[in-house]
Amino acid sequence: GNSVTQMEGPVTLSEEAFLTINCTYTATGYPSLFWYVQYPGEGLQLLLKATKADDKGSNKGFEATYRKETTSFHLEKGSVQVSDSAVYFCACSSNTGKLIFGQGTTLQVKP
Amino acid sequence: DTEVTQTPKHLVMGMTNKKSLKCEQHMGHRAMYWYKQKAKKPPELMFVYSYEKLSINESVPSRFSPECPNSSLLNLHLHALQPEDSALYLCASSNQEGLAAFEQYFGPGTRLTVT
């Protein structure tokens, strides 16, 4: 079945630093790819998505590009803020109708 | 309204108690989900309701009993739980068709502690 692997955290950055969180997937066919974010004490929120190769998803300054050749969907942001501190989950669709989540990466941004 | 609400926010129960978790959405979504999330882990799917019918049960123990009274409401009935069932229980909803099924809206969760 499909699977998603994320870089281990926590990732600790200073405010205004550049962020990359790596995500790779294994899948049959061409899944859709997602980044979800979970702020402390909250449920998950869809941050961005991409449905086919070379698509770029973007939202709130975050971007991720669907790279079929490297089976990757890395999350990037040019300048992080303290308010971006959260847990980020990469996910992919599956033929079973389930979302397949990665293990999550905790981001801590310090002022 | 893009909100999924869950009650209660926190719940402490003994192993012999019976309690229920409630979830509500008014987005017209026809798919609703229960997830269990342990600390620092991704959510684990428990149940999926599609058009008010149970479509996926991820081999969840029978001490968890889901119910979908109507298209806006989802309940999770709890009975004779174990301490290892302590977790954050998340409800989610989505449109049913195609890609939209993976664009899920999550509630804030119920933090359950079993003593």
Coordinates of C-alpha atoms in Angstrom, one line a residue:
Chain A
G1 CA 0.0 0.0 0.0
N2 CA 0.9 3.7 -0.1
S3 CA 3.2 5.1 2.5
V4 CA 4.7 8.5 3.4
T5 CA 8.0 9.3 5.0
Q6 CA 8.8 12.6 6.6
M7 CA 12.0 14.0 8.1
E8 CA 12.2 13.5 11.8
G9 CA 11.9 16.5 14.1
P10 CA 11.8 18.6 16.0
V11 CA 12.9 21.3 13.6
T12 CA 14.0 24.4 15.5
L13 CA 14.4 27.7 13.7
S14 CA 14.8 31.3 14.4
E15 CA 12.1 33.7 13.2
E16 CA 12.5 34.7 9.5
A17 CA 14.6 31.6 8.7
F18 CA 14.0 29.5 5.7
L19 CA 12.0 26.3 6.3
T20 CA 12.2 22.9 4.5
I21 CA 10.4 19.8 5.7
N22 CA 11.2 16.8 3.6
C23 CA 8.5 14.3 2.5
T24 CA 8.7 11.3 0.2
Y25 CA 6.0 8.9 -0.8
T26 CA 5.6 5.4 -2.1
A27 CA 2.5 4.7 -4.1
T28 CA 1.0 2.8 -6.9
G29 CA -0.4 5.0 -9.6
Y30 CA -0.5 8.8 -9.1
P31 CA -1.8 9.8 -5.7
S32 CA -2.8 13.3 -4.7
L33 CA -0.5 14.8 -2.0
F34 CA -1.3 17.0 0.9
W35 CA 0.2 18.9 3.8
Y36 CA -1.9 19.2 7.0
V37 CA -0.9 21.3 10.0
Q38 CA -1.9 20.8 13.6
Y39 CA -1.5 23.8 15.9
P40 CA -1.2 23.1 19.7
G41 CA -4.5 22.1 21.2
E42 CA -6.3 21.9 17.8
G43 CA -7.3 19.4 15.1
L44 CA -5.6 19.2 11.8
Q45 CA -6.1 21.8 9.0
L46 CA -5.4 21.3 5.3
L47 CA -2.5 23.6 4.5
L48 CA -2.1 22.8 0.8
K49 CA -2.4 20.1 -1.9
A50 CA -1.3 19.0 -5.3
T51 CA -3.0 16.6 -7.5
K52 CA -0.6 15.8 -10.3
A53 CA 3.1 15.9 -11.2
D54 CA 4.7 19.4 -11.2
D55 CA 1.7 20.9 -9.5
K56 CA 2.7 23.5 -6.9
G57 CA 0.4 23.9 -3.9
S58 CA 0.7 27.1 -1.9
N59 CA -1.0 28.8 1.1
K60 CA 0.0 31.2 3.8
G61 CA 3.5 31.5 2.4
F62 CA 4.0 27.8 2.3
E63 CA 4.7 25.9 -0.9
A64 CA 5.3 22.3 -2.0
T65 CA 5.8 20.9 -5.5
Y66 CA 4.7 17.4 -6.6
R67 CA 7.9 15.8 -7.9
K68 CA 7.1 12.5 -9.6
E69 CA 10.7 11.7 -10.5
T70 CA 11.9 11.9 -6.9
T71 CA 8.5 10.9 -5.4
S72 CA 8.7 13.9 -3.1
F73 CA 6.5 16.8 -1.8
H74 CA 8.8 18.9 0.3
L75 CA 7.3 21.8 2.3
E76 CA 9.0 25.2 2.1
K77 CA 8.5 28.6 3.5
G78 CA 10.8 31.6 2.9
S79 CA 10.5 33.3 6.3
V80 CA 8.9 31.5 9.3
Q81 CA 7.1 33.2 12.1
V82 CA 6.6 32.1 15.7
S83 CA 3.0 31.5 14.9
D84 CA 4.1 28.8 12.4
S85 CA 5.1 26.6 15.3
A86 CA 3.0 23.4 14.9
V87 CA 3.2 19.8 13.8
Y88 CA 3.2 19.3 10.0
F89 CA 1.9 16.1 8.5
C90 CA 2.5 15.1 4.9
A91 CA -0.2 12.8 3.5
C92 CA -1.3 11.1 0.3
S93 CA -4.5 9.7 -1.1
S94 CA -5.0 6.0 -1.6
N95 CA -7.2 3.6 -3.6
T96 CA -8.9 2.5 -0.4
G97 CA -10.2 6.0 0.2
K98 CA -8.0 6.6 3.2
L99 CA -5.6 9.4 3.8
I100 CA -2.1 8.0 4.5
F101 CA -0.2 10.2 6.9
G102 CA 3.5 10.6 7.5
Q103 CA 4.7 10.5 11.1
G104 CA 4.6 14.3 11.5
T105 CA 7.4 16.9 11.9
T106 CA 7.3 19.3 14.9
L107 CA 8.4 22.8 14.0
Q108 CA 9.5 25.2 16.8
V109 CA 10.2 28.8 15.8
K110 CA 12.0 31.0 18.3
P111 CA 11.8 34.8 18.4
Chain B
D1 CA -19.6 27.6 8.1
T2 CA -16.5 25.5 7.7
E3 CA -16.4 24.3 11.3
V4 CA -16.5 20.8 12.8
T5 CA -17.4 20.9 16.5
Q6 CA -16.8 18.3 19.1
T7 CA -18.0 17.8 22.6
P8 CA -16.8 17.4 25.3
K9 CA -13.4 19.0 25.0
H10 CA -12.0 16.9 27.8
L11 CA -13.4 13.6 29.3
V12 CA -12.1 11.5 32.2
M13 CA -13.8 8.2 32.6
G14 CA -13.3 5.0 34.6
M15 CA -13.0 1.6 33.0
T16 CA -16.6 0.7 33.9
N17 CA -18.2 3.9 32.7
K18 CA -20.3 4.5 29.5
K19 CA -19.8 7.8 27.8
S20 CA -20.3 9.3 24.3
L21 CA -18.4 11.7 22.2
K22 CA -20.3 14.0 19.8
C23 CA -19.4 15.6 16.5
E24 CA -21.3 18.0 14.4
Q25 CA -20.8 19.7 11.0
H26 CA -23.0 21.9 8.9
M27 CA -21.1 22.0 5.7
G28 CA -23.3 19.5 3.9
H29 CA -20.5 16.9 3.9
R30 CA -21.7 13.3 3.4
A31 CA -18.6 11.6 4.7
M32 CA -17.6 11.7 8.4
Y33 CA -14.7 10.1 10.2
W34 CA -13.4 9.2 13.6
Y35 CA -9.7 9.2 14.2
K36 CA -7.6 8.3 17.3
Q37 CA -4.4 10.3 17.9
K38 CA -1.7 9.5 20.4
A39 CA 0.8 12.1 21.5
K40 CA 3.3 13.0 18.8
K41 CA 1.8 10.5 16.3
P42 CA -0.4 10.9 13.2
P43 CA -4.1 10.3 13.4
E44 CA -5.2 6.7 13.1
L45 CA -8.4 6.1 11.2
M46 CA -11.1 4.2 13.2
F47 CA -14.4 4.6 11.3
V48 CA -15.8 6.2 8.2
Y49 CA -19.5 6.9 7.5
S50 CA -20.6 7.6 4.0
Y51 CA -24.1 8.9 3.5
E52 CA -24.9 7.9 7.1
K53 CA -23.8 4.3 6.6
L54 CA -20.7 2.7 8.1
S55 CA -18.3 2.2 5.2
I56 CA -15.0 1.5 6.9
N57 CA -14.3 -0.1 10.3
E58 CA -10.6 -0.4 10.9
S59 CA -10.9 -3.5 13.1
V60 CA -11.7 -1.3 16.1
P61 CA -12.5 -3.1 19.3
S62 CA -16.2 -3.3 20.1
R63 CA -15.9 -1.2 23.2
F64 CA -16.0 1.7 20.6
S65 CA -19.4 2.0 18.9
P66 CA -20.0 4.6 16.3
E67 CA -23.4 6.0 15.4
C68 CA -24.5 8.5 12.7
P69 CA -28.0 9.7 13.6
N70 CA -28.2 12.1 10.6
S71 CA -25.9 13.7 8.0
S72 CA -24.7 16.4 10.4
L73 CA -24.0 14.3 13.5
L74 CA -21.6 11.6 14.5
N75 CA -21.3 9.9 17.8
L76 CA -18.8 7.6 19.4
H77 CA -20.1 5.5 22.2
L78 CA -17.5 4.3 24.7
H79 CA -17.9 1.4 27.1
A80 CA -15.5 -0.6 29.3
L81 CA -12.4 1.2 27.9
Q82 CA -8.8 0.5 28.9
P83 CA -6.2 2.9 30.0
E84 CA -4.4 2.5 26.7
D85 CA -7.5 4.0 25.0
S86 CA -6.5 7.4 26.4
A87 CA -5.9 9.6 23.5
L88 CA -7.2 12.6 21.5
Y89 CA -10.2 11.6 19.4
L90 CA -10.7 13.6 16.3
C91 CA -13.8 13.9 14.1
A92 CA -13.5 14.9 10.5
S93 CA -15.8 15.4 7.5
S94 CA -15.4 15.8 3.8
N95 CA -17.3 15.7 0.6
Q96 CA -17.7 12.2 -0.7
E97 CA -16.7 12.4 -4.3
G98 CA -13.2 12.0 -5.7
L99 CA -10.4 14.2 -4.6
A100 CA -12.6 16.0 -2.1
A101 CA -12.8 12.9 0.0
F102 CA -9.2 13.6 1.0
E103 CA -9.7 17.2 1.8
Q104 CA -10.9 16.7 5.3
Y105 CA -12.1 19.2 7.9
F106 CA -11.1 18.3 11.4
G107 CA -12.7 19.2 14.7
P108 CA -10.5 20.2 17.7
G109 CA -10.8 16.8 19.3
T110 CA -11.9 15.3 22.6
R111 CA -9.0 14.6 25.0
L112 CA -10.0 11.3 26.7
T113 CA -8.3 10.0 29.8
V114 CA -9.3 6.5 31.0
T115 CA -8.5 5.8 34.7

